[in-house]
Amino acid sequence: MSDQLEQPSQTEQKIFEAARHIFQRKGLEGARMQEIADNADIHKSMLHYYYRSKEALFQKVYQLSIMKVMPEIVNLLNEEVSLELKIRKFVVKYIETIQANPDIPLFILHELNKDPNRLKQFIMGQVGKKVEPFLEELRQAAKEGRIVDMPPEQILVNILSLTVFPFIGRPVIQMILGYEGKDFDRFIEERRLLLPDYVINSILK
Amino acid sequence: MSDQLEQPSQTEQKIFEAARHIFQRKGLEGARMQEIADNADIHKSMLHYYYRSKEALFQKVYQLSIMKVMPEIVNLLNEEVSLELKIRKFVVKYIETIQANPDIPLFILHELNKDPNRLKQFIMGQVGKKVEPFLEELRQAAKEGRIVDMPPEQILVNILSLTVFPFIGRPVIQMILGYEGKDFDRFIEERRLLLPDYVINSILK
DNA sequence: ATATGTTTTGACCATATGGTTGACTTATAG
DNA sequence: CTATAAGTCAACCATATGGTCAAAACATAT
């Protein structure tokens, strides 16, 4: 059954999916190996058979989670299109990315907050440098009077905030706005359509 | 030494402060009772002497954390001033509130995400109803053409996002922008001054 | 000074939890 | 069919961790 491409076995996949779900929701310490096993509907020993330890399993989930959302920031901000279109596409695409993985942002931020050094170097170099061109682009646009005069770092954080926060703040938003059932999904749907205009209008002069 | 006002003893306070710090950074499961004790520089048994259990101690920290930031939303949005001034004051004051308790938002959101029911009723009624007037105010302003035409819920979330996210996303922001030392504090300082204008300009027509 | 109540300490307990090990089962190959 | 390897299971282990308890230390009042 083993392909040349070394496909992970079905149980291995089931384990990983369950681990991803549990870890992303509850964090490293909040997750129980037994719970992951139950969730994957396999015996607990299998977790250690396929992944050495809890730490190792967590590490895989953690890394994959980061890979799912961090490079997006870089890629989308480095596309070869006009500033306006770039921002529009970023907002929409990033919302869609997170919509498909809504637990990741809070997960990463919580883990990162516990131990900021965990992947400092891992990303620091990668992402940091690649965002600079976008900042420069904003700086240039500001100099030419095409956009509002504001430090580009603030603008970038504005865009990120407006895009990412709703997912992180979901429970509070639901609470405050009295959302139930599919209400929140509709809210996000609406937002995906409105936000690009809002962001652009708030930046362009 | 016990006043009429039943002041908590000094050790009790030390415990609570340490617990607050550890719980807010690491969450319920991430925190170790021993760690809290060490941090407070007292014997572990004291934790149980003053607070029955880990759960009880956590509960106090959790509730106090919520009380520090949730009612603010309501109060600041219900002040009797013009819409513009209200929003301006909200942004500034809320940033200041969180600046004084920077760990609270992520803490609450993480715990809430693990168990959304934990305080559903506790807040649901309290905050939910009290935000409605502000939404209505936005609705009215939109109808009169004074502000941009956008669902008020989206506007409220925009304001919250722009205000709160930078604190939650701190590690990522530091990473992306290459901030070190006091850089981030300066960034927040700058933001407190810029954001009110930005928010208002993005909403008013 | 003695008694009474409060605070602190250190030794100890019970259990949850991550992890191991060896036997059993199933698949794969010769 | 047999042998070898891969996968699965159940019982068990070691330890971390929340929690208890009785005795000591300290404070306070009579």
GROMACS .gro file of C-alpha atoms (C1' of nucleotides) in nm:
model
  470
    1MET     CA    1   0.000   0.000   0.000
    2SER     CA    2   0.298   0.233   0.047
    3ASP     CA    3   0.349   0.457  -0.253
    4GLN     CA    4   0.682   0.582  -0.369
    5LEU     CA    5   0.588   0.920  -0.233
    6GLU     CA    6   0.578   0.783   0.120
    7GLN     CA    7   0.218   0.872   0.182
    8PRO     CA    8   0.125   0.881   0.545
    9SER     CA    9  -0.099   0.592   0.641
   10GLN     CA   10  -0.463   0.654   0.697
   11THR     CA   11  -0.437   0.630   1.073
   12GLU     CA   12  -0.143   0.865   1.069
   13GLN     CA   13  -0.359   1.115   0.888
   14LYS     CA   14  -0.649   1.064   1.125
   15ILE     CA   15  -0.418   1.124   1.417
   16PHE     CA   16  -0.279   1.439   1.266
   17GLU     CA   17  -0.619   1.580   1.184
   18ALA     CA   18  -0.742   1.514   1.534
   19ALA     CA   19  -0.426   1.658   1.686
   20ARG     CA   20  -0.458   1.965   1.469
   21HIS     CA   21  -0.812   2.019   1.579
   22ILE     CA   22  -0.748   1.970   1.948
   23PHE     CA   23  -0.418   2.155   1.966
   24GLN     CA   24  -0.551   2.449   1.771
   25ARG     CA   25  -0.851   2.479   1.999
   26LYS     CA   26  -0.692   2.408   2.334
   27GLY     CA   27  -0.324   2.475   2.299
   28LEU     CA   28  -0.033   2.250   2.391
   29GLU     CA   29  -0.109   2.211   2.760
   30GLY     CA   30  -0.483   2.217   2.721
   31ALA     CA   31  -0.477   1.918   2.490
   32ARG     CA   32  -0.483   1.562   2.623
   33MET     CA   33  -0.325   1.280   2.426
   34GLN     CA   34  -0.620   1.062   2.519
   35GLU     CA   35  -0.856   1.323   2.383
   36ILE     CA   36  -0.670   1.332   2.054
   37ALA     CA   37  -0.678   0.954   2.036
   38ASP     CA   38  -1.050   0.944   2.107
   39ASN     CA   39  -1.112   1.214   1.853
   40ALA     CA   40  -0.922   1.019   1.590
   41ASP     CA   41  -1.096   0.703   1.702
   42ILE     CA   42  -0.774   0.510   1.743
   43HIS     CA   43  -0.577   0.370   2.032
   44LYS     CA   44  -0.364   0.610   2.230
   45SER     CA   45  -0.047   0.409   2.175
   46MET     CA   46  -0.071   0.485   1.808
   47LEU     CA   47   0.004   0.848   1.876
   48HIS     CA   48   0.343   0.749   2.007
   49TYR     CA   49   0.391   0.493   1.736
   50TYR     CA   50   0.361   0.748   1.458
   51TYR     CA   51   0.480   1.057   1.640
   52ARG     CA   52   0.737   1.010   1.913
   53SER     CA   53   0.590   1.235   2.178
   54LYS     CA   54   0.327   1.494   2.250
   55GLU     CA   55   0.585   1.762   2.194
   56ALA     CA   56   0.679   1.620   1.854
   57LEU     CA   57   0.319   1.591   1.745
   58PHE     CA   58   0.250   1.940   1.863
   59GLN     CA   59   0.552   2.072   1.680
   60LYS     CA   60   0.422   1.934   1.351
   61VAL     CA   61   0.083   2.088   1.404
   62TYR     CA   62   0.237   2.417   1.507
   63GLN     CA   63   0.467   2.440   1.210
   64LEU     CA   64   0.201   2.346   0.960
   65SER     CA   65  -0.030   2.603   1.113
   66ILE     CA   66   0.224   2.876   1.069
   67MET     CA   67   0.300   2.768   0.718
   68LYS     CA   68  -0.067   2.795   0.633
   69VAL     CA   69  -0.103   3.162   0.723
   70MET     CA   70   0.232   3.337   0.751
   71PRO     CA   71   0.371   3.299   0.401
   72GLU     CA   72   0.040   3.424   0.266
   73ILE     CA   73   0.111   3.763   0.412
   74VAL     CA   74   0.436   3.781   0.223
   75ASN     CA   75   0.315   3.635  -0.104
   76LEU     CA   76   0.001   3.840  -0.132
   77LEU     CA   77   0.185   4.162  -0.051
   78ASN     CA   78   0.448   4.094  -0.312
   79GLU     CA   79   0.226   4.045  -0.614
   80GLU     CA   80   0.308   4.254  -0.917
   81VAL     CA   81  -0.005   4.463  -0.933
   82SER     CA   82  -0.108   4.815  -0.846
   83LEU     CA   83  -0.111   4.912  -0.481
   84GLU     CA   84  -0.486   4.932  -0.471
   85LEU     CA   85  -0.546   4.598  -0.635
   86LYS     CA   86  -0.279   4.441  -0.418
   87ILE     CA   87  -0.453   4.552  -0.104
   88ARG     CA   88  -0.792   4.448  -0.233
   89LYS     CA   89  -0.669   4.104  -0.321
   90PHE     CA   90  -0.485   4.070   0.006
   91VAL     CA   91  -0.793   4.139   0.213
   92VAL     CA   92  -1.016   3.903   0.021
   93LYS     CA   93  -0.768   3.621  -0.014
   94TYR     CA   94  -0.649   3.643   0.342
   95ILE     CA   95  -1.001   3.634   0.475
   96GLU     CA   96  -1.061   3.327   0.265
   97THR     CA   97  -0.744   3.164   0.389
   98ILE     CA   98  -0.837   3.216   0.750
   99GLN     CA   99  -1.196   3.128   0.685
  100ALA     CA  100  -1.067   2.786   0.584
  101ASN     CA  101  -0.855   2.767   0.900
  102PRO     CA  102  -1.033   2.985   1.150
  103ASP     CA  103  -0.859   2.850   1.458
  104ILE     CA  104  -0.506   2.914   1.342
  105PRO     CA  105  -0.456   3.281   1.427
  106LEU     CA  106  -0.556   3.253   1.791
  107PHE     CA  107  -0.364   2.929   1.821
  108ILE     CA  108  -0.041   3.075   1.689
  109LEU     CA  109  -0.074   3.393   1.888
  110HIS     CA  110  -0.139   3.208   2.211
  111GLU     CA  111   0.157   2.977   2.167
  112LEU     CA  112   0.376   3.261   2.053
  113ASN     CA  113   0.273   3.458   2.358
  114LYS     CA  114   0.373   3.180   2.594
  115ASP     CA  115   0.713   3.147   2.436
  116PRO     CA  116   0.806   3.419   2.186
  117ASN     CA  117   1.140   3.259   2.112
  118ARG     CA  118   0.991   2.936   1.986
  119LEU     CA  119   1.032   3.030   1.623
  120LYS     CA  120   1.188   3.373   1.637
  121GLN     CA  121   1.464   3.301   1.394
  122PHE     CA  122   1.245   3.064   1.195
  123ILE     CA  123   1.030   3.349   1.071
  124MET     CA  124   1.214   3.666   1.163
  125GLY     CA  125   1.439   3.644   0.863
  126GLN     CA  126   1.187   3.495   0.623
  127VAL     CA  127   0.892   3.727   0.663
  128GLY     CA  128   1.054   4.037   0.801
  129LYS     CA  129   1.264   4.119   0.498
  130LYS     CA  130   0.995   4.037   0.248
  131VAL     CA  131   0.746   4.284   0.389
  132GLU     CA  132   0.983   4.576   0.350
  133PRO     CA  133   0.908   4.627  -0.022
  134PHE     CA  134   0.541   4.675   0.057
  135LEU     CA  135   0.621   4.926   0.327
  136GLU     CA  136   0.844   5.109   0.083
  137GLU     CA  137   0.564   5.109  -0.171
  138LEU     CA  138   0.334   5.269   0.084
  139ARG     CA  139   0.602   5.519   0.177
  140GLN     CA  140   0.645   5.615  -0.184
  141ALA     CA  141   0.270   5.647  -0.240
  142ALA     CA  142   0.247   5.870   0.065
  143LYS     CA  143   0.528   6.090  -0.062
  144GLU     CA  144   0.348   6.129  -0.391
  145GLY     CA  145   0.031   6.218  -0.207
  146ARG     CA  146  -0.162   5.923  -0.344
  147ILE     CA  147  -0.247   5.786  -0.003
  148VAL     CA  148  -0.304   5.928   0.338
  149ASP     CA  149   0.005   6.041   0.525
  150MET     CA  150   0.062   5.780   0.790
  151PRO     CA  151   0.354   5.556   0.882
  152PRO     CA  152   0.334   5.252   0.656
  153GLU     CA  153   0.378   5.022   0.955
  154GLN     CA  154   0.053   5.156   1.096
  155ILE     CA  155  -0.125   5.104   0.768
  156LEU     CA  156  -0.005   4.747   0.745
  157VAL     CA  157  -0.122   4.677   1.097
  158ASN     CA  158  -0.455   4.838   1.016
  159ILE     CA  159  -0.503   4.602   0.726
  160LEU     CA  160  -0.401   4.302   0.931
  161SER     CA  161  -0.622   4.405   1.222
  162LEU     CA  162  -0.932   4.451   1.011
  163THR     CA  163  -0.873   4.123   0.836
  164VAL     CA  164  -0.764   3.891   1.113
  165PHE     CA  165  -0.923   4.018   1.432
  166PRO     CA  166  -1.281   3.913   1.361
  167PHE     CA  167  -1.171   3.551   1.366
  168ILE     CA  168  -0.973   3.585   1.685
  169GLY     CA  169  -1.245   3.785   1.854
  170ARG     CA  170  -1.524   3.564   1.732
  171PRO     CA  171  -1.669   3.465   2.069
  172VAL     CA  172  -1.678   3.822   2.190
  173ILE     CA  173  -1.828   3.946   1.867
  174GLN     CA  174  -2.095   3.681   1.882
  175MET     CA  175  -2.164   3.780   2.239
  176ILE     CA  176  -2.182   4.151   2.178
  177LEU     CA  177  -2.389   4.127   1.863
  178GLY     CA  178  -2.603   3.842   1.989
  179TYR     CA  179  -2.510   3.618   1.700
  180GLU     CA  180  -2.623   3.257   1.695
  181GLY     CA  181  -2.602   2.971   1.450
  182LYS     CA  182  -2.492   3.085   1.106
  183ASP     CA  183  -2.506   3.454   1.197
  184PHE     CA  184  -2.133   3.481   1.232
  185ASP     CA  185  -2.066   3.311   0.901
  186ARG     CA  186  -2.296   3.557   0.732
  187PHE     CA  187  -2.114   3.837   0.908
  188ILE     CA  188  -1.781   3.718   0.768
  189GLU     CA  189  -1.933   3.673   0.428
  190GLU     CA  190  -2.059   4.029   0.434
  191ARG     CA  191  -1.723   4.146   0.556
  192ARG     CA  192  -1.532   3.980   0.277
  193LEU     CA  193  -1.734   4.187   0.035
  194LEU     CA  194  -1.724   4.518   0.222
  195LEU     CA  195  -1.378   4.528   0.367
  196PRO     CA  196  -1.172   4.584   0.050
  197ASP     CA  197  -1.365   4.902  -0.025
  198TYR     CA  198  -1.346   5.017   0.331
  199VAL     CA  199  -0.973   4.962   0.354
  200ILE     CA  200  -0.902   5.127   0.022
  201ASN     CA  201  -1.122   5.425   0.097
  202SER     CA  202  -0.956   5.470   0.433
  203ILE     CA  203  -0.612   5.483   0.274
  204LEU     CA  204  -0.644   5.642  -0.068
  205LYS     CA  205  -0.663   6.016  -0.081
  206MET     CA  206  -0.430   4.388   6.102
  207SER     CA  207  -0.767   4.310   5.949
  208ASP     CA  208  -0.955   4.628   5.867
  209GLN     CA  209  -1.327   4.656   5.875
  210LEU     CA  210  -1.322   4.648   5.500
  211GLU     CA  211  -1.180   4.296   5.504
  212GLN     CA  212  -0.870   4.387   5.313
  213PRO     CA  213  -0.695   4.087   5.167
  214SER     CA  214  -0.372   4.008   5.348
  215GLN     CA  215  -0.047   4.093   5.184
  216THR     CA  216   0.033   3.736   5.092
  217GLU     CA  217  -0.313   3.696   4.950
  218GLN     CA  218  -0.246   3.989   4.725
  219LYS     CA  219   0.094   3.860   4.626
  220ILE     CA  220  -0.063   3.531   4.533
  221PHE     CA  221  -0.330   3.695   4.327
  222GLU     CA  222  -0.087   3.915   4.143
  223ALA     CA  223   0.135   3.622   4.059
  224ALA     CA  224  -0.163   3.412   3.956
  225ARG     CA  225  -0.288   3.690   3.739
  226HIS     CA  226   0.042   3.722   3.567
  227ILE     CA  227   0.093   3.351   3.507
  228PHE     CA  228  -0.264   3.268   3.412
  229GLN     CA  229  -0.289   3.558   3.173
  230ARG     CA  230   0.031   3.458   2.999
  231LYS     CA  231  -0.006   3.081   2.994
  232GLY     CA  232  -0.373   3.007   3.037
  233LEU     CA  233  -0.541   2.774   3.282
  234GLU     CA  234  -0.367   2.453   3.180
  235GLY     CA  235  -0.037   2.616   3.096
  236ALA     CA  236  -0.001   2.755   3.446
  237ARG     CA  237   0.155   2.552   3.728
  238MET     CA  238   0.053   2.611   4.086
  239GLN     CA  239   0.417   2.576   4.186
  240GLU     CA  240   0.512   2.839   3.933
  241ILE     CA  241   0.258   3.080   4.076
  242ALA     CA  242   0.385   3.011   4.426
  243ASP     CA  243   0.746   3.068   4.323
  244ASN     CA  244   0.649   3.384   4.143
  245ALA     CA  245   0.475   3.516   4.452
  246ASP     CA  246   0.764   3.398   4.665
  247ILE     CA  247   0.544   3.205   4.904
  248HIS     CA  248   0.480   2.844   4.990
  249LYS     CA  249   0.258   2.649   4.756
  250SER     CA  250   0.019   2.548   5.032
  251MET     CA  251  -0.074   2.909   5.076
  252LEU     CA  252  -0.243   2.907   4.740
  253HIS     CA  253  -0.487   2.651   4.871
  254TYR     CA  254  -0.517   2.821   5.204
  255TYR     CA  255  -0.642   3.145   5.054
  256TYR     CA  256  -0.801   3.011   4.740
  257ARG     CA  257  -0.951   2.665   4.758
  258SER     CA  258  -0.827   2.525   4.433
  259LYS     CA  259  -0.655   2.607   4.108
  260GLU     CA  260  -0.993   2.632   3.944
  261ALA     CA  261  -1.115   2.880   4.207
  262LEU     CA  262  -0.805   3.092   4.181
  263PHE     CA  263  -0.829   3.089   3.806
  264GLN     CA  264  -1.192   3.187   3.818
  265LYS     CA  265  -1.109   3.499   4.018
  266VAL     CA  266  -0.838   3.601   3.778
  267TYR     CA  267  -1.062   3.530   3.482
  268GLN     CA  268  -1.352   3.731   3.614
  269LEU     CA  269  -1.140   4.024   3.714
  270SER     CA  270  -0.977   4.022   3.373
  271ILE     CA  271  -1.310   4.040   3.202
  272MET     CA  272  -1.431   4.312   3.432
  273LYS     CA  273  -1.127   4.518   3.344
  274VAL     CA  274  -1.195   4.532   2.971
  275MET     CA  275  -1.549   4.434   2.886
  276PRO     CA  276  -1.751   4.699   3.070
  277GLU     CA  277  -1.525   4.962   2.915
  278ILE     CA  278  -1.668   4.882   2.575
  279VAL     CA  279  -2.017   4.950   2.702
  280ASN     CA  280  -1.940   5.255   2.910
  281LEU     CA  281  -1.731   5.435   2.653
  282LEU     CA  282  -1.985   5.372   2.380
  283ASN     CA  283  -2.267   5.507   2.593
  284GLU     CA  284  -2.124   5.844   2.681
  285GLU     CA  285  -2.344   6.142   2.609
  286VAL     CA  286  -2.135   6.312   2.343
  287SER     CA  287  -2.138   6.347   1.968
  288LEU     CA  288  -2.078   6.036   1.762
  289GLU     CA  289  -1.741   6.160   1.646
  290LEU     CA  290  -1.616   6.250   1.989
  291LYS     CA  291  -1.750   5.927   2.129
  292ILE     CA  292  -1.551   5.724   1.881
  293ARG     CA  293  -1.241   5.933   1.933
  294LYS     CA  294  -1.258   5.891   2.308
  295PHE     CA  295  -1.331   5.524   2.278
  296VAL     CA  296  -1.024   5.455   2.071
  297VAL     CA  297  -0.790   5.651   2.293
  298LYS     CA  298  -0.928   5.532   2.625
  299TYR     CA  299  -0.957   5.174   2.519
  300ILE     CA  300  -0.601   5.168   2.395
  301GLU     CA  301  -0.495   5.309   2.729
  302THR     CA  302  -0.695   5.051   2.917
  303ILE     CA  303  -0.539   4.767   2.730
  304GLN     CA  304  -0.200   4.926   2.742
  305ALA     CA  305  -0.227   4.895   3.120
  306ASN     CA  306  -0.335   4.530   3.087
  307PRO     CA  307  -0.184   4.413   2.763
  308ASP     CA  308  -0.220   4.042   2.831
  309ILE     CA  309  -0.591   4.044   2.898
  310PRO     CA  310  -0.739   4.035   2.548
  311LEU     CA  311  -0.548   3.731   2.430
  312PHE     CA  312  -0.606   3.563   2.764
  313ILE     CA  313  -0.982   3.608   2.753
  314LEU     CA  314  -1.008   3.512   2.391
  315HIS     CA  315  -0.807   3.196   2.439
  316GLU     CA  316  -1.010   3.084   2.737
  317LEU     CA  317  -1.332   3.180   2.570
  318ASN     CA  318  -1.229   2.983   2.266
  319LYS     CA  319  -1.166   2.669   2.469
  320ASP     CA  320  -1.502   2.693   2.636
  321PRO     CA  321  -1.742   2.950   2.490
  322ASN     CA  322  -2.010   2.869   2.746
  323ARG     CA  323  -1.797   2.960   3.043
  324LEU     CA  324  -1.958   3.298   3.082
  325LYS     CA  325  -2.209   3.312   2.805
  326GLN     CA  326  -2.496   3.424   3.021
  327PHE     CA  327  -2.266   3.624   3.244
  328ILE     CA  328  -2.196   3.874   2.969
  329MET     CA  329  -2.449   3.800   2.698
  330GLY     CA  330  -2.721   3.993   2.873
  331GLN     CA  331  -2.501   4.260   3.022
  332VAL     CA  332  -2.301   4.380   2.726
  333GLY     CA  333  -2.518   4.270   2.437
  334LYS     CA  334  -2.813   4.494   2.513
  335LYS     CA  335  -2.603   4.794   2.601
  336VAL     CA  336  -2.425   4.807   2.267
  337GLU     CA  337  -2.750   4.828   2.074
  338PRO     CA  338  -2.791   5.205   2.127
  339PHE     CA  339  -2.455   5.268   1.968
  340LEU     CA  340  -2.545   5.053   1.671
  341GLU     CA  341  -2.869   5.244   1.638
  342GLU     CA  342  -2.680   5.569   1.651
  343LEU     CA  343  -2.462   5.452   1.364
  344ARG     CA  344  -2.766   5.334   1.173
  345GLN     CA  345  -2.926   5.674   1.214
  346ALA     CA  346  -2.613   5.856   1.110
  347ALA     CA  347  -2.590   5.638   0.801
  348LYS     CA  348  -2.951   5.711   0.712
  349GLU     CA  349  -2.882   6.082   0.739
  350GLY     CA  350  -2.580   6.040   0.517
  351ARG     CA  351  -2.337   6.161   0.782
  352ILE     CA  352  -2.131   5.848   0.777
  353VAL     CA  353  -2.042   5.586   0.523
  354ASP     CA  354  -2.313   5.340   0.435
  355MET     CA  355  -2.211   5.018   0.601
  356PRO     CA  356  -2.376   4.782   0.849
  357PRO     CA  357  -2.313   4.925   1.195
  358GLU     CA  358  -2.200   4.585   1.318
  359GLN     CA  359  -1.916   4.596   1.069
  360ILE     CA  360  -1.819   4.944   1.179
  361LEU     CA  361  -1.812   4.842   1.542
  362VAL     CA  362  -1.594   4.544   1.462
  363ASN     CA  363  -1.367   4.768   1.257
  364ILE     CA  364  -1.317   4.995   1.554
  365LEU     CA  365  -1.256   4.704   1.790
  366SER     CA  366  -1.019   4.537   1.546
  367LEU     CA  367  -0.806   4.843   1.495
  368THR     CA  368  -0.790   4.909   1.865
  369VAL     CA  369  -0.742   4.566   2.014
  370PHE     CA  370  -0.561   4.358   1.756
  371PRO     CA  371  -0.219   4.518   1.785
  372PHE     CA  372  -0.195   4.394   2.143
  373ILE     CA  373  -0.307   4.045   2.057
  374GLY     CA  374  -0.085   4.028   1.754
  375ARG     CA  375   0.213   4.182   1.924
  376PRO     CA  376   0.461   3.898   1.870
  377VAL     CA  377   0.379   3.874   1.501
  378ILE     CA  378   0.393   4.249   1.456
  379GLN     CA  379   0.729   4.263   1.626
  380MET     CA  380   0.848   3.985   1.404
  381ILE     CA  381   0.723   4.131   1.079
  382LEU     CA  382   0.841   4.482   1.150
  383GLY     CA  383   1.162   4.374   1.316
  384TYR     CA  384   1.083   4.556   1.639
  385GLU     CA  385   1.306   4.516   1.941
  386GLY     CA  386   1.322   4.667   2.285
  387LYS     CA  387   1.097   4.970   2.318
  388ASP     CA  388   1.007   4.976   1.950
  389PHE     CA  389   0.669   4.825   2.007
  390ASP     CA  390   0.580   5.065   2.286
  391ARG     CA  391   0.665   5.353   2.058
  392PHE     CA  392   0.449   5.196   1.792
  393ILE     CA  393   0.152   5.184   2.029
  394GLU     CA  394   0.221   5.537   2.143
  395GLU     CA  395   0.216   5.654   1.784
  396ARG     CA  396  -0.098   5.455   1.720
  397ARG     CA  397  -0.285   5.609   2.010
  398LEU     CA  398  -0.233   5.945   1.848
  399LEU     CA  399  -0.305   5.847   1.489
  400LEU     CA  400  -0.587   5.600   1.520
  401PRO     CA  401  -0.871   5.833   1.623
  402ASP     CA  402  -0.824   6.041   1.309
  403TYR     CA  403  -0.791   5.736   1.093
  404VAL     CA  404  -1.104   5.576   1.229
  405ILE     CA  405  -1.308   5.892   1.202
  406ASN     CA  406  -1.190   5.968   0.852
  407SER     CA  407  -1.273   5.616   0.745
  408ILE     CA  408  -1.628   5.647   0.871
  409LEU     CA  409  -1.740   6.005   0.829
  410LYS     CA  410  -1.853   6.112   0.487
  411DA     C1'  411   0.193   3.405   8.094
  412DT     C1'  412  -0.164   3.151   7.886
  413DA     C1'  413  -0.497   3.055   7.574
  414DT     C1'  414  -0.706   3.118   7.127
  415DG     C1'  415  -0.710   3.194   6.667
  416DT     C1'  416  -0.447   3.275   6.240
  417DT     C1'  417  -0.071   3.196   5.918
  418DT     C1'  418   0.305   2.918   5.748
  419DT     C1'  419   0.565   2.508   5.665
  420DG     C1'  420   0.707   2.047   5.520
  421DA     C1'  421   0.589   1.601   5.449
  422DC     C1'  422   0.273   1.336   5.224
  423DC     C1'  423  -0.122   1.160   4.914
  424DA     C1'  424  -0.406   1.051   4.494
  425DT     C1'  425  -0.453   1.085   4.049
  426DA     C1'  426  -0.404   1.228   3.577
  427DT     C1'  427  -0.123   1.192   3.213
  428DG     C1'  428   0.257   1.114   2.894
  429DG     C1'  429   0.501   0.733   2.776
  430DT     C1'  430   0.680   0.226   2.737
  431DT     C1'  431   0.675  -0.256   2.652
  432DG     C1'  432   0.553  -0.696   2.497
  433DA     C1'  433   0.213  -0.977   2.307
  434DC     C1'  434  -0.127  -1.025   1.935
  435DT     C1'  435  -0.301  -0.937   1.467
  436DT     C1'  436  -0.277  -0.828   1.006
  437DA     C1'  437  -0.060  -0.751   0.584
  438DT     C1'  438   0.335  -0.843   0.246
  439DA     C1'  439   0.674  -1.111   0.026
  440DG     C1'  440   0.918  -1.537  -0.107
  441DC     C1'  441   0.227  -2.190   0.344
  442DT     C1'  442   0.575  -1.961   0.595
  443DA     C1'  443   0.851  -1.585   0.744
  444DT     C1'  444   0.921  -1.113   0.814
  445DA     C1'  445   0.770  -0.677   0.888
  446DA     C1'  446   0.415  -0.330   0.997
  447DG     C1'  447   0.036  -0.208   1.268
  448DT     C1'  448  -0.266  -0.246   1.679
  449DC     C1'  449  -0.390  -0.333   2.148
  450DA     C1'  450  -0.391  -0.383   2.657
  451DA     C1'  451  -0.159  -0.360   3.061
  452DC     C1'  452   0.166  -0.118   3.297
  453DC     C1'  453   0.513   0.247   3.453
  454DA     C1'  454   0.707   0.699   3.617
  455DT     C1'  455   0.634   1.128   3.716
  456DA     C1'  456   0.426   1.576   3.746
  457DT     C1'  457   0.089   1.806   3.962
  458DG     C1'  458  -0.307   1.951   4.229
  459DG     C1'  459  -0.431   1.891   4.674
  460DT     C1'  460  -0.437   1.754   5.200
  461DC     C1'  461  -0.298   1.754   5.681
  462DA     C1'  462  -0.095   1.795   6.115
  463DA     C1'  463   0.237   2.025   6.348
  464DA     C1'  464   0.504   2.454   6.410
  465DA     C1'  465   0.532   2.957   6.424
  466DC     C1'  466   0.320   3.374   6.492
  467DA     C1'  467   0.000   3.705   6.647
  468DT     C1'  468  -0.366   3.870   6.961
  469DA     C1'  469  -0.645   3.906   7.340
  470DT     C1'  470  -0.741   3.811   7.843
   0.00000   0.00000   0.00000
